[in-house]
Short mmCIF file of C-alpha atoms in Angstrom, two decimals:
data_model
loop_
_atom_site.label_atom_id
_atom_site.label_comp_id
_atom_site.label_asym_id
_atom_site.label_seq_id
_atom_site.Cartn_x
_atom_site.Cartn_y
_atom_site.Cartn_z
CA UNK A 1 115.40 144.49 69.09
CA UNK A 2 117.41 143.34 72.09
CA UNK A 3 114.42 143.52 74.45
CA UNK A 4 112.38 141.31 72.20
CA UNK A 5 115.01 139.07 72.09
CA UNK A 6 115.00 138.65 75.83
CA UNK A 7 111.55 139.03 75.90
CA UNK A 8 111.66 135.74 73.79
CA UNK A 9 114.22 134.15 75.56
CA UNK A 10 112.50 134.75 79.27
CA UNK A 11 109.02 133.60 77.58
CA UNK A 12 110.35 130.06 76.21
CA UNK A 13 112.32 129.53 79.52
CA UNK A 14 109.09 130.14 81.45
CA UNK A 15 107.42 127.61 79.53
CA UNK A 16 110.10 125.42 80.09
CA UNK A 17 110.21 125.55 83.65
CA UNK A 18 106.84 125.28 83.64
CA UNK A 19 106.63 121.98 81.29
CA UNK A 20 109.32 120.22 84.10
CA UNK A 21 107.43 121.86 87.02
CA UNK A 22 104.68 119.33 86.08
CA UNK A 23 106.74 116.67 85.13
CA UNK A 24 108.36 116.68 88.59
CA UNK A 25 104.88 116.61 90.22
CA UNK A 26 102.93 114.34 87.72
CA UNK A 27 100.94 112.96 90.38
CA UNK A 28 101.06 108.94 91.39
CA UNK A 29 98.06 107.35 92.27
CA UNK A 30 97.82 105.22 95.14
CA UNK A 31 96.91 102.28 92.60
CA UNK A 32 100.10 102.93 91.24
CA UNK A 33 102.03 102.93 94.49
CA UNK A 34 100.35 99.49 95.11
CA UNK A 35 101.03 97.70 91.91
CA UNK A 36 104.98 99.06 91.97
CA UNK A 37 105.07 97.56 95.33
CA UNK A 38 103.09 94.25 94.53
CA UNK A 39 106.16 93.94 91.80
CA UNK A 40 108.51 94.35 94.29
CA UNK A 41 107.31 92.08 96.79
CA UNK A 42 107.16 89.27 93.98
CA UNK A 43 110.68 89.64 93.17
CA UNK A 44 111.80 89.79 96.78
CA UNK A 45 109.41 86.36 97.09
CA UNK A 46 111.13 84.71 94.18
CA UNK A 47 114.84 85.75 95.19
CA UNK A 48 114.22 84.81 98.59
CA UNK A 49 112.96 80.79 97.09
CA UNK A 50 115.95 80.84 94.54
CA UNK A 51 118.28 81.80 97.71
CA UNK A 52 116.95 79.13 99.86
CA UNK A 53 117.43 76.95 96.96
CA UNK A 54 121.12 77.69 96.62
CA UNK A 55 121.36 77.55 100.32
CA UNK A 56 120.59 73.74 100.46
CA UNK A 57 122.56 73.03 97.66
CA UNK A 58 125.53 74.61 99.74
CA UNK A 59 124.46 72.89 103.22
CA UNK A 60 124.04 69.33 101.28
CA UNK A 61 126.94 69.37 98.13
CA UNK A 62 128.44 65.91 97.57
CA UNK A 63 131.94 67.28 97.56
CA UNK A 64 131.89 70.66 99.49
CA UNK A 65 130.30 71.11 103.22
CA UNK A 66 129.50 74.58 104.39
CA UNK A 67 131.95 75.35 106.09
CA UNK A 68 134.60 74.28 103.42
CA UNK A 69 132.68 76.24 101.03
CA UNK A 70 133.20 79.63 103.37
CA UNK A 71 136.68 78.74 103.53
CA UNK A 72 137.53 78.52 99.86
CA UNK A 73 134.95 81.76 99.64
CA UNK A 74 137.61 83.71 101.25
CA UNK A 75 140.17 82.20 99.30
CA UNK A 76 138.80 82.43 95.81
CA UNK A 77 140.03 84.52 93.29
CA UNK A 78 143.90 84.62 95.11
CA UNK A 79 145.89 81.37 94.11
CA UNK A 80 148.20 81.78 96.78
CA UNK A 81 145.35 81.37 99.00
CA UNK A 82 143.70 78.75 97.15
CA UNK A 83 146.93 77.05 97.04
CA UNK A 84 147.32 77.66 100.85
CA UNK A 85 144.18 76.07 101.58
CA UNK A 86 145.03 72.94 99.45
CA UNK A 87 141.86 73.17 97.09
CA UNK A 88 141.61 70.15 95.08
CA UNK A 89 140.62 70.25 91.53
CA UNK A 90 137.65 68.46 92.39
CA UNK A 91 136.46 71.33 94.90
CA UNK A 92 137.81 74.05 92.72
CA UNK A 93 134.91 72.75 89.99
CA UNK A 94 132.39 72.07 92.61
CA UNK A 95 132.70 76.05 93.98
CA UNK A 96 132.66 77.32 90.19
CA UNK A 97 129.50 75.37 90.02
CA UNK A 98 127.76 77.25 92.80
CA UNK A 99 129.44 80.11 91.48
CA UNK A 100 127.32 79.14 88.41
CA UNK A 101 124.32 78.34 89.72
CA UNK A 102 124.19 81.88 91.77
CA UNK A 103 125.05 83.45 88.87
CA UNK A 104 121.81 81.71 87.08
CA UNK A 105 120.01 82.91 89.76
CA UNK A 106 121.05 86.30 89.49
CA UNK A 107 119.55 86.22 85.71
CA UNK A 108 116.56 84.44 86.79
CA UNK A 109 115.40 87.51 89.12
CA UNK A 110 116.46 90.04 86.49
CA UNK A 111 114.41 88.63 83.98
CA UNK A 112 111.59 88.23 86.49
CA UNK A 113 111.81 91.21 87.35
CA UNK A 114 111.65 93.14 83.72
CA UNK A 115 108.70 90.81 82.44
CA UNK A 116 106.91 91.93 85.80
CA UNK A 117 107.75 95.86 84.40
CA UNK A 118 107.21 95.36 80.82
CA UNK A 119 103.29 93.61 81.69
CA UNK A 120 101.12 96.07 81.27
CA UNK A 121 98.67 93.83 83.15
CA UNK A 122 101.22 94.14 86.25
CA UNK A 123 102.89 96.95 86.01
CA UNK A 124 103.81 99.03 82.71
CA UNK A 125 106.91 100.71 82.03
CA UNK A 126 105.63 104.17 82.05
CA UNK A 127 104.29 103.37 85.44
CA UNK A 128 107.67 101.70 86.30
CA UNK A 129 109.89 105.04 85.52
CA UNK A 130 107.09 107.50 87.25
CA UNK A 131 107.19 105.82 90.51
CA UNK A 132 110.69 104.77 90.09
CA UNK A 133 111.87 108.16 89.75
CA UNK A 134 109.67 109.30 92.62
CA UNK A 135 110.55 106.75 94.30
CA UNK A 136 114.30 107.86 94.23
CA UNK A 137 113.81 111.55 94.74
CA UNK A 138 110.76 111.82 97.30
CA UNK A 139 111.20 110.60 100.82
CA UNK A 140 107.34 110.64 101.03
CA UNK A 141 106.53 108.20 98.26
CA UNK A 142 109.87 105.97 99.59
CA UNK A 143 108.32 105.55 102.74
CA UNK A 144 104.63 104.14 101.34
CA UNK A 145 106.12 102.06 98.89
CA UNK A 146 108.71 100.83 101.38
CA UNK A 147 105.52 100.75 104.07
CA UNK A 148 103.08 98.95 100.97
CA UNK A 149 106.04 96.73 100.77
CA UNK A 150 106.55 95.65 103.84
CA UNK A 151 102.77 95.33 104.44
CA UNK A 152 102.82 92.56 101.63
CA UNK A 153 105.87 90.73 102.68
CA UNK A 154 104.19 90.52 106.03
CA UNK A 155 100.90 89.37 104.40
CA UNK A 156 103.17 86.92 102.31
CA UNK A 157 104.81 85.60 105.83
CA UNK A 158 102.02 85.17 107.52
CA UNK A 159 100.58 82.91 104.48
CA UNK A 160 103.48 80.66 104.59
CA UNK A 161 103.40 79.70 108.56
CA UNK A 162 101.35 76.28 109.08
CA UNK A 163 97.97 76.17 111.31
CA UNK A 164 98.89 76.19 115.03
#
């Protein structure tokens, strides 16, 4: 009795180990690869806009320049700073707007960047997790997505620059 016992214990954990052998190495097609990658590159193209955008607002703000906005930066969040500093009430809304405004922005790329995953026509969830995970645990797939990447940023860079 005890040796069909194990023999039924060793028999289901075989199977088991065999069932996550092949999930570990469900194989990712290079179509895959590409479309994970084309998602990334769009959210990196739409943070990078959004960050520009909050960029100018900083460099042209009505009430703070740039370089009072890095100072009350440091300060912010310590009142004894802020005080130090002598941030008016005026500036203290103006940063908390920014503050806002990143914050927006923040939400914006998020939600970008789930609709992009949840589109089956883009991406796909399932597809999402697979290369995700692989993504995270095999330095071979890191490097061609990060090289597919890179490839389309390039592509995306070379777009933007005007006609010589």
């Amino acid at each position: 009795m005890k040796k069909l016992t194990l023999l039924a214990v060793l028999m289901i954990s075989l199977f088991s180990l065999n069932a996550y052998a092949q999930e570990a190495t469900e194989e990712i097609t290079d179509e895959e690869l590409m479309k994970f990658a084309a998602m990334e590159d769009s959210v990196t193209a739409f943070y990078e806009m959004k960050n520009e955008e909050i960029f100018e607002m900083i460099k042209n703000h009505e009430v703070i320049e740039p370089a009072r906005y890095n100072e009350i930066k440091a300060a912010w969040g310590d009142d004894a700073k802020l005080s130090a500093i002598n941030i008016t009430a005026e500036e203290k809304e103006a940063y908390q707007g920014i503050l806002d405004s990143m914050e927006s922005v923040k939400q914006e790329v998020t939600d970008l960047k789930v609709s992009l995953i949840k589109d089956e026509s883009v991406l796909g969830v399932p597809t999402y997790n697979k290369v995700n995970k692989a993504y995270k645990e095999n330095p071979e797939i890191k490097e061609k997505v990060d090289s597919l990447t890179a490839e389309l940023k390039e592509k995306r860079s070379a777009e933007k620059e005007p006609e010589a």
